[in-house]
CSV table of C-alpha atoms in Angstrom, one decimal:
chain,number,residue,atom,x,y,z
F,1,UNK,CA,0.0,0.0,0.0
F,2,UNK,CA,2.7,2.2,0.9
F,3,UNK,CA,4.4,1.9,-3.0
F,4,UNK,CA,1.0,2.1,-4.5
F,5,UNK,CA,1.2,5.5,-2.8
F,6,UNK,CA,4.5,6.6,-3.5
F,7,UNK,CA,3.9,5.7,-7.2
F,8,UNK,CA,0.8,7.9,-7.3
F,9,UNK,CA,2.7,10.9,-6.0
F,10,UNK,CA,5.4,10.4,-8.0
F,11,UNK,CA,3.4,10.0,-10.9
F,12,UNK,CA,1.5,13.5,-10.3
F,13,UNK,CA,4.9,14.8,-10.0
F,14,UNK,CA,6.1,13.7,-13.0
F,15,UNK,CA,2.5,14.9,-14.9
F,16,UNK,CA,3.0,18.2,-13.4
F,17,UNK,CA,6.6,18.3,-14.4
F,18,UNK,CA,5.4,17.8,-17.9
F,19,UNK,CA,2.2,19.8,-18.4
F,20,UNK,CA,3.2,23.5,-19.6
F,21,UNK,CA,1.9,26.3,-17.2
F,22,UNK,CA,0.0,29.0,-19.0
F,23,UNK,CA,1.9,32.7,-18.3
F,24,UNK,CA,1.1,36.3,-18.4
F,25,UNK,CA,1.9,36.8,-21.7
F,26,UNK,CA,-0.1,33.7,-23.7
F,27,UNK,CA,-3.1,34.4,-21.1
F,28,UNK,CA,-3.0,38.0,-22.1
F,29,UNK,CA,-3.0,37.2,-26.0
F,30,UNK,CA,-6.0,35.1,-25.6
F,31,UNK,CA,-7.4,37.6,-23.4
F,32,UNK,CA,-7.2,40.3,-25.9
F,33,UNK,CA,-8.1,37.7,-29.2
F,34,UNK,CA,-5.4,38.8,-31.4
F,35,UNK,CA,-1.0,38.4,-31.8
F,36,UNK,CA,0.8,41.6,-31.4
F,37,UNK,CA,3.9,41.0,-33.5
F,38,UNK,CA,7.1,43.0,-33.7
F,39,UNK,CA,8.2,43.2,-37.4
F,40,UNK,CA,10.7,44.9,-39.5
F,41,UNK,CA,9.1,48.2,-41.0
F,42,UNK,CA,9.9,47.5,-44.2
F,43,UNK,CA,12.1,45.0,-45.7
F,44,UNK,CA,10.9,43.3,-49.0
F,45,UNK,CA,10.2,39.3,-49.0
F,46,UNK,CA,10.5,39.2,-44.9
F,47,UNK,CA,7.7,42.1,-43.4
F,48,UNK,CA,6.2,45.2,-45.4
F,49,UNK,CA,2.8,46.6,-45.5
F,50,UNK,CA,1.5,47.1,-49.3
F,51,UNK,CA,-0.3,50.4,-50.8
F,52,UNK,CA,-3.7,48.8,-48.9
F,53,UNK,CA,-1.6,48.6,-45.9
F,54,UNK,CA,-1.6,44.4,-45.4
F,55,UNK,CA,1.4,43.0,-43.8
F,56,UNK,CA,3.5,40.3,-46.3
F,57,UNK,CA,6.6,38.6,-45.6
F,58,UNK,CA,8.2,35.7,-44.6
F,59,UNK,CA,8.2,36.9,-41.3
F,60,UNK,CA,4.4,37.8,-41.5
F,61,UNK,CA,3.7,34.3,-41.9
F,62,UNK,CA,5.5,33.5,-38.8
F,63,UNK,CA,3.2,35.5,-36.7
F,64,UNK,CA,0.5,34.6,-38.7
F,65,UNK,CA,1.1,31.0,-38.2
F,66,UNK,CA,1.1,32.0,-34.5
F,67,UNK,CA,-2.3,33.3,-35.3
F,68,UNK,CA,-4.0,30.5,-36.9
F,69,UNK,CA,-2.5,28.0,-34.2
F,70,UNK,CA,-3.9,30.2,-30.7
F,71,UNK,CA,-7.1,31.0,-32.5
F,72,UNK,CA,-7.6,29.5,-35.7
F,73,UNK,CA,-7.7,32.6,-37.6
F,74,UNK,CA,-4.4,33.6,-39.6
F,75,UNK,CA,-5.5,36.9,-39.6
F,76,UNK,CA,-6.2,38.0,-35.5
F,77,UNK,CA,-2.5,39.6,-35.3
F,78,UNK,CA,-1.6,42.9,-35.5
F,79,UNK,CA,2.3,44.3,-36.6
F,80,UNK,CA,4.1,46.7,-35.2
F,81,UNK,CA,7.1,48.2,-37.1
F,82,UNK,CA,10.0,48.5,-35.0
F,83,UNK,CA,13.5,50.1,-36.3
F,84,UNK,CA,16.7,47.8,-35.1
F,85,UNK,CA,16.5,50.2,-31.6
F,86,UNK,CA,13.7,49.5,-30.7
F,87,UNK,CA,12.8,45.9,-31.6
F,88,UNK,CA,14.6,44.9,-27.7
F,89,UNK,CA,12.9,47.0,-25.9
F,90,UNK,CA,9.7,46.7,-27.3
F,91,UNK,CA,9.4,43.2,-26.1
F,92,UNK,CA,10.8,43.4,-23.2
F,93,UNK,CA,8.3,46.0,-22.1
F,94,UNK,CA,5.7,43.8,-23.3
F,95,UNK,CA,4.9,46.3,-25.8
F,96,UNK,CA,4.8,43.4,-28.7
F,97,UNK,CA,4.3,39.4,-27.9
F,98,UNK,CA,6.5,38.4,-30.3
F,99,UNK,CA,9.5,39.6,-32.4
F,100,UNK,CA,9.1,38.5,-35.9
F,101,UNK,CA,11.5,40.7,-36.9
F,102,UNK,CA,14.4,39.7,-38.8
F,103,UNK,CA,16.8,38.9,-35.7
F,104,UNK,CA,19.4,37.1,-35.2
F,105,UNK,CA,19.8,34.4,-32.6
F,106,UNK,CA,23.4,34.9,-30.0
F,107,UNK,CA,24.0,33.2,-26.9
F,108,UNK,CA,24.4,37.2,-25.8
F,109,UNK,CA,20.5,38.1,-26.5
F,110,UNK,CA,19.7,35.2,-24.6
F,111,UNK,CA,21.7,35.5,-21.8
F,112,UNK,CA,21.6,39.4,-21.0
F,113,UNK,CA,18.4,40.8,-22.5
F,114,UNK,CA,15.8,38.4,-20.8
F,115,UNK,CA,14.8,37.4,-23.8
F,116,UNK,CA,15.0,34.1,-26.0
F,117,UNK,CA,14.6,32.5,-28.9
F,118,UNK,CA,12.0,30.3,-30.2
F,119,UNK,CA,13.8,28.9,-33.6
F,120,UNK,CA,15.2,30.1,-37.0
F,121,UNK,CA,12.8,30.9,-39.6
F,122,UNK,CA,16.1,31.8,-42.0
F,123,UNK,CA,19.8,31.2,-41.9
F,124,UNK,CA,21.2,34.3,-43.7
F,125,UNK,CA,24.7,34.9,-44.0
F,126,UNK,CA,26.8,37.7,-45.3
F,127,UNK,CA,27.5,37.7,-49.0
F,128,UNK,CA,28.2,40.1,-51.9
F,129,UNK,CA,26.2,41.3,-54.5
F,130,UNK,CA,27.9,41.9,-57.9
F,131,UNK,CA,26.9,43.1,-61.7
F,132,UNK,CA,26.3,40.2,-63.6
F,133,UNK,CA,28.6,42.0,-66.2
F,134,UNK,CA,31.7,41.8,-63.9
F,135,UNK,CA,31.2,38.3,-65.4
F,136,UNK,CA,32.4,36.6,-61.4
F,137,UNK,CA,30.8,33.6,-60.3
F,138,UNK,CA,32.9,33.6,-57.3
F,139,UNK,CA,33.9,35.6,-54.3
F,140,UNK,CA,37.1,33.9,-54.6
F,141,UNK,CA,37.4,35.8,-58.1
F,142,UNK,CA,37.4,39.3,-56.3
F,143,UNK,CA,41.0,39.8,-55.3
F,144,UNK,CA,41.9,43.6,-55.6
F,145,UNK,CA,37.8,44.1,-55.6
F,146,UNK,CA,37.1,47.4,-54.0
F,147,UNK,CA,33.8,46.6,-51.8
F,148,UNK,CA,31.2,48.8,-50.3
F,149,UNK,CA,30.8,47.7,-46.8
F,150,UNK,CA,29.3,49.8,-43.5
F,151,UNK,CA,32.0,51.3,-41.3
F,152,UNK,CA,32.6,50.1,-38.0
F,153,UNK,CA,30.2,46.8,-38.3
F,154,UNK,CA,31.0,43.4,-37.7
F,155,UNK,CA,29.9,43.2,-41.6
F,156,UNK,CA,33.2,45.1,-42.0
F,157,UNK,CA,35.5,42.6,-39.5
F,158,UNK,CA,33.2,39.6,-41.3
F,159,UNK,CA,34.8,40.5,-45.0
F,160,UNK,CA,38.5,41.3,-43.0
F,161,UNK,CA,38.1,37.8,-42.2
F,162,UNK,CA,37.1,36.4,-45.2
F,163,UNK,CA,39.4,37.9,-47.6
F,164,UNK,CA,42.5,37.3,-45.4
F,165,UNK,CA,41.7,33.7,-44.8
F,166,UNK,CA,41.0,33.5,-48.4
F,167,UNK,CA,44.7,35.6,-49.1
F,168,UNK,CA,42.7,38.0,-51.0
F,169,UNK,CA,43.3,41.4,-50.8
F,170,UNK,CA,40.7,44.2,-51.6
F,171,UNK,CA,39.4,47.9,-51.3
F,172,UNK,CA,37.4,49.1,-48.5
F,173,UNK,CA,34.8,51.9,-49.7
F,174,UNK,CA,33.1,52.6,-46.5
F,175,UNK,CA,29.4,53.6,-46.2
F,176,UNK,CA,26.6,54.7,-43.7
F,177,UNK,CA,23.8,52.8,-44.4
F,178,UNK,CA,22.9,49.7,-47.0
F,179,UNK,CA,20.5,52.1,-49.2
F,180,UNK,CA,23.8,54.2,-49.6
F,181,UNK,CA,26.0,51.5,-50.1
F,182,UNK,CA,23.5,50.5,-53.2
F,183,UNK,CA,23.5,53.5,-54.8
F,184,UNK,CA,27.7,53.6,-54.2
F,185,UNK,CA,27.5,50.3,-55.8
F,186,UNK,CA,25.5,51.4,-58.8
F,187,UNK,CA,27.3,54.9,-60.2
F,188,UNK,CA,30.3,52.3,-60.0
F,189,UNK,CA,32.6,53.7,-57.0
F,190,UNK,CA,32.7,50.1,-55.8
F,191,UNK,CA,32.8,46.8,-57.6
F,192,UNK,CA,30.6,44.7,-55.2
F,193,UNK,CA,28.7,45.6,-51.7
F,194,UNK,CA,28.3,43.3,-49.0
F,195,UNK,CA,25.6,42.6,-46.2
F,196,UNK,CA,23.7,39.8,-44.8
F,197,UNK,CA,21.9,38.1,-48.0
F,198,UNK,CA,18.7,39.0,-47.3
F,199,UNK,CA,19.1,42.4,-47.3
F,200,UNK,CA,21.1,42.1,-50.8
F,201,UNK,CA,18.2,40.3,-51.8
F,202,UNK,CA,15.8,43.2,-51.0
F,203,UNK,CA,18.2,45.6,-52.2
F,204,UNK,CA,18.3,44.3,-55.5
F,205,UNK,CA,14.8,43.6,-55.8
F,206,UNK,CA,14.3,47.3,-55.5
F,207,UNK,CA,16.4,48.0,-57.9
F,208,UNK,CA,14.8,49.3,-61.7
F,209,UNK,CA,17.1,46.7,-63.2
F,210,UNK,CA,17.2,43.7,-60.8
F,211,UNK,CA,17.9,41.2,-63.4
F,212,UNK,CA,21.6,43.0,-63.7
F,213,UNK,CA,22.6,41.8,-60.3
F,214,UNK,CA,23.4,38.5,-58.4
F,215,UNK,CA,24.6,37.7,-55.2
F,216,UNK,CA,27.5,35.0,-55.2
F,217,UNK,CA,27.3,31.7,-52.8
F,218,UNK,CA,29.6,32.3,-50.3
F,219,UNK,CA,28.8,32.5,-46.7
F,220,UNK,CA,31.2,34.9,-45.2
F,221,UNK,CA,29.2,34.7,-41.8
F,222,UNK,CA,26.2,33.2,-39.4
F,223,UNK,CA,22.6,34.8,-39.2
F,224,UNK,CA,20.2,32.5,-37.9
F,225,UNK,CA,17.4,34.9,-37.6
F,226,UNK,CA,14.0,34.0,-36.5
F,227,UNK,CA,11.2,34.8,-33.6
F,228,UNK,CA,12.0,35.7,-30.5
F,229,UNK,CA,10.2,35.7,-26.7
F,230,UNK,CA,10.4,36.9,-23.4
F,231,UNK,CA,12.0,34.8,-20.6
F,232,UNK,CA,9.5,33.5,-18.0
F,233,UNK,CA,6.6,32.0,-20.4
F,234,UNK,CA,7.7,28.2,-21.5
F,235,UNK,CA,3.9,27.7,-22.9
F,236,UNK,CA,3.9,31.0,-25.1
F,237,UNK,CA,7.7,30.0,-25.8
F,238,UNK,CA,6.8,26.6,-26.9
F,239,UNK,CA,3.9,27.9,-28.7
F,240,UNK,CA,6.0,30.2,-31.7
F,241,UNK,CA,8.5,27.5,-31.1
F,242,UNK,CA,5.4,24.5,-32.6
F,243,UNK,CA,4.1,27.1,-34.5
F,244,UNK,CA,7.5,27.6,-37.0
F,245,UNK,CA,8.5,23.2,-36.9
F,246,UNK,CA,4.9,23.0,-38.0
F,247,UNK,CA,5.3,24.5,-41.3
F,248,UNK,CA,9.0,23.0,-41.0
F,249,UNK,CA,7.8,19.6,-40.5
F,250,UNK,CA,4.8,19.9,-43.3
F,251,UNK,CA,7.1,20.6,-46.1
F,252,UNK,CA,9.1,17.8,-45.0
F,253,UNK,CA,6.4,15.4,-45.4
F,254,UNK,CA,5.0,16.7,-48.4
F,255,UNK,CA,1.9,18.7,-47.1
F,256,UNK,CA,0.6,21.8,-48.2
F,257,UNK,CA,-2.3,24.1,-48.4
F,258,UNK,CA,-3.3,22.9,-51.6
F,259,UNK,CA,-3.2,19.1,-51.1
F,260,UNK,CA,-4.5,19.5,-47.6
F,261,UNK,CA,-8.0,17.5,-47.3
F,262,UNK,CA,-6.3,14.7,-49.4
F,263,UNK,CA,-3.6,14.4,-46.7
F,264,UNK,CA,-6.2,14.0,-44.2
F,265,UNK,CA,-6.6,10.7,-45.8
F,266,UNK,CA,-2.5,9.3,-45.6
F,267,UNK,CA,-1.9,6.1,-43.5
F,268,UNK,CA,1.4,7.6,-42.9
F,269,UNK,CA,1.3,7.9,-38.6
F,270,UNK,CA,3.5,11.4,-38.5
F,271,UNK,CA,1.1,13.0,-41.4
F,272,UNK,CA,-2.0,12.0,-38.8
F,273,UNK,CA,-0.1,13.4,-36.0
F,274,UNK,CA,0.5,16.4,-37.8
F,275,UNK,CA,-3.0,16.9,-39.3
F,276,UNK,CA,-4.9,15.7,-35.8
F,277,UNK,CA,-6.1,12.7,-37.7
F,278,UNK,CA,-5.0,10.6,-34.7
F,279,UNK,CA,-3.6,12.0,-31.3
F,280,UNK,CA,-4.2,15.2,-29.5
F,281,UNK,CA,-0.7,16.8,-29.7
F,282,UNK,CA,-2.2,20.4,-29.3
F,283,UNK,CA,-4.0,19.2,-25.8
F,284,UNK,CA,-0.4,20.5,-23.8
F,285,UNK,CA,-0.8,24.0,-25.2
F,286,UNK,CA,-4.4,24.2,-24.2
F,287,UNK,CA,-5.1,23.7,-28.0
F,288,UNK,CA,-7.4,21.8,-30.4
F,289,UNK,CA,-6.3,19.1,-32.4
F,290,UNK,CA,-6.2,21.4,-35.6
F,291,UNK,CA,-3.6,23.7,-34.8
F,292,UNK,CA,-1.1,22.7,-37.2
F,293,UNK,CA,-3.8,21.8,-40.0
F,294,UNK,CA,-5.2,25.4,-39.4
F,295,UNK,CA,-1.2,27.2,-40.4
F,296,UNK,CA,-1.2,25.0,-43.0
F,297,UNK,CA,-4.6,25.9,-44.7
F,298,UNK,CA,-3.9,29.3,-44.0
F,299,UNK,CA,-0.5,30.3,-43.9
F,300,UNK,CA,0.8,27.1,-46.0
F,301,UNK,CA,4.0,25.4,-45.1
F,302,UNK,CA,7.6,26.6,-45.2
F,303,UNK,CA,8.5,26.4,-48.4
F,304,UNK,CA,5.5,27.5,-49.7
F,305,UNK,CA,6.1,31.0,-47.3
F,306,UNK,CA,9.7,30.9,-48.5
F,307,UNK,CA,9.0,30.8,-52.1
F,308,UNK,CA,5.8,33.3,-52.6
F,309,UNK,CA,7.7,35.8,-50.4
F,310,UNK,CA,11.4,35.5,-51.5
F,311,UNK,CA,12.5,32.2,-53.1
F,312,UNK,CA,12.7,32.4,-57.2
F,313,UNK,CA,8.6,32.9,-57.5
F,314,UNK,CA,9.2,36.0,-56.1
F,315,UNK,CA,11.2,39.7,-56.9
F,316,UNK,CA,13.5,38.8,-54.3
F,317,UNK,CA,14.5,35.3,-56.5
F,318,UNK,CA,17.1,33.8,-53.3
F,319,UNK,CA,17.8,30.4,-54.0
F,320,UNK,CA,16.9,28.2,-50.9
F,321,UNK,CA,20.3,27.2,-49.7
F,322,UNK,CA,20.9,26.8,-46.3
F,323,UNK,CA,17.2,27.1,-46.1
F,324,UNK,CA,16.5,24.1,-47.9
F,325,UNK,CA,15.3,20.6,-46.1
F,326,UNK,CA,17.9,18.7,-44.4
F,327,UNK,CA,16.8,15.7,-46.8
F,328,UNK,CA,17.8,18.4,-50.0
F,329,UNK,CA,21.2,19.4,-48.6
F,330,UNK,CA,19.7,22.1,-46.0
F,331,UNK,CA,19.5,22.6,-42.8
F,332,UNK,CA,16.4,23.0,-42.3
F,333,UNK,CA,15.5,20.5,-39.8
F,334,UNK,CA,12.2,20.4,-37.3
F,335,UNK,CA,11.5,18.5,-34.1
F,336,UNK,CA,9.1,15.9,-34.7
F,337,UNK,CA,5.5,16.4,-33.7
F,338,UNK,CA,4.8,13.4,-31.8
């Protein structure tokens, strides 16, 4: 009798170690029926409002995927553009829920800020962007290149590094912002510019000739950007966290918005899982069994948010790379929903 009563308590222990314990900021969302997401205030392919003022981006369809998972609805969130100041402090005052903003993850921001965060929704790197009539395919091509890079950034110590380890020598033609560095770039002063590839990507796309441009493959650097939370929260952590491996974990296995109800009838167990078919995997967050089906329907899955916002269907045309599923030579690579 005295074991059968140990193993109860021990078994509550372990049930409460393991159910996730709603916090202020996931009640207050559901309290007040919509997302408030922190998003860039206007960089092409990852968050920008159009001439009707409606959010797109890859990053949009992060907190819109938060969206359709807490309530079902892709579109009960509301963006708030924040310049690279203020994105910190805007959610650590609790100004925002979320930071779908272009950030990139460090051990710093999650050790000193109080904030954390919840996944990568792009690896960016820095690269250069160079006329296609410089006729490189290379970086390794650009020795005595002069470059336009930002003054005093680690952009500038990232293409130090490179070069050198690459015994490449070049030209430094420093700059105070990317938009200037651009327009450096196009009168000619410099042969290539560099910045993280994403924002090459939107640079070019706003160019009147963006067909005249590529960016070359090389990394020269990390950026795993993606969402980020405050500390304190593990359920409203863990729910951006499922939120982005859902649409991770679709593509993987083949589902998308369009083929959706027909997935609905696989045999494959994980597609179930994933769909709510079989299993209640949403029941830990307080959710219904349709969470990752209602992203899916609504948002789509992670490639298909990568390619309509800035894969090769769109002006942006960046190549998947990095971003690519683990199976296709990525590293794109979710935690299974099971």
């Amino acid at each position: 009798m005295k074991f059968m009563k140990l193993a109860a308590v021990s078994a509550a222990l372990l049930f409460a170690g393991t159910t996730a314990q709603a916090g202020e900021t996931y009640n207050a969302v559901k309290a007040r029926g919509f997302v408030q997401c922190g998003v860039n205030a206007g960089l092409p392919g990852f968050s920008q409002a159009d001439s009707k003022g409606v959010w797109k981006g890859i990053d949009i369809d992060m907190c819109r995927a938060v969206a359709a998972m807490v309530f079902g609805d892709a579109s009960k969130f509301k963006a708030t553009p924040l310049t690279t100041q203020q994105r910190f402090t805007a959610l650590q005052s609790g100004e925002v829920d979320v930071l779908t903003r272009n950030t990139t993850a460090t051990m710093t921001r999650d050790t000193t800020l109080g904030l954390m965060s919840a996944g990568v929704n792009y690896y960016d790197s820095q690269g250069v962007l160079v006329k296609k009539s410089l006729g490189v395919k290379s970086a390794t091509e650009l020795g005595g290149a002069s470059v336009c890079v930002l003054q005093g950034t680690t952009t500038e110590l990232n293409l130090a590094d490179w070069f050198r380890a690459h015994n490449l020598e070049f030209k430094p033609v420093v700059i105070n912002t990317s938009e200037e560095g651009f327009r450096t770039f196009e009168s000619g002063r410099c042969d290539v510019v560099t910045s993280d590839k994403s924002q090459l990507g939107s640079l070019r796309a706003s160019s009147a000739t963006p067909d005249d441009y590529i960016i070359l493959p090389e990394d020269f650097s990390k950026e795993p950007l993606g969402p980020m939370v405050r500390q304190g929260d593990d359920e409203w952590f863990m729910v951006v966290r499922w939120a982005l491996n859902a649409m991770i974990e679709s593509e993987e296995y083949g589902i998308t918005s369009q083929n959706l109800e027909e997935m609905l009838k696989s045999p494959n167990p994980n597609i179930q899982r994933i769909l709510g078919v079989s299993g209640d995997m949403g029941k830990g967050l307080g959710l219904d069994k349709k969470w990752a089906y209602n992203i899916i329907k609504q948002v789509g899955n992670y490639g298909e948010s990568f390619e309509r916002n800035i894969g090769m269907g769109s002006p942006l045309k960046l190549e998947r790379g990095l971003n690519a599923q683990w199976t296709k030579g990525g590293v794109m690579y979710a935690w299974p929903i099971r």
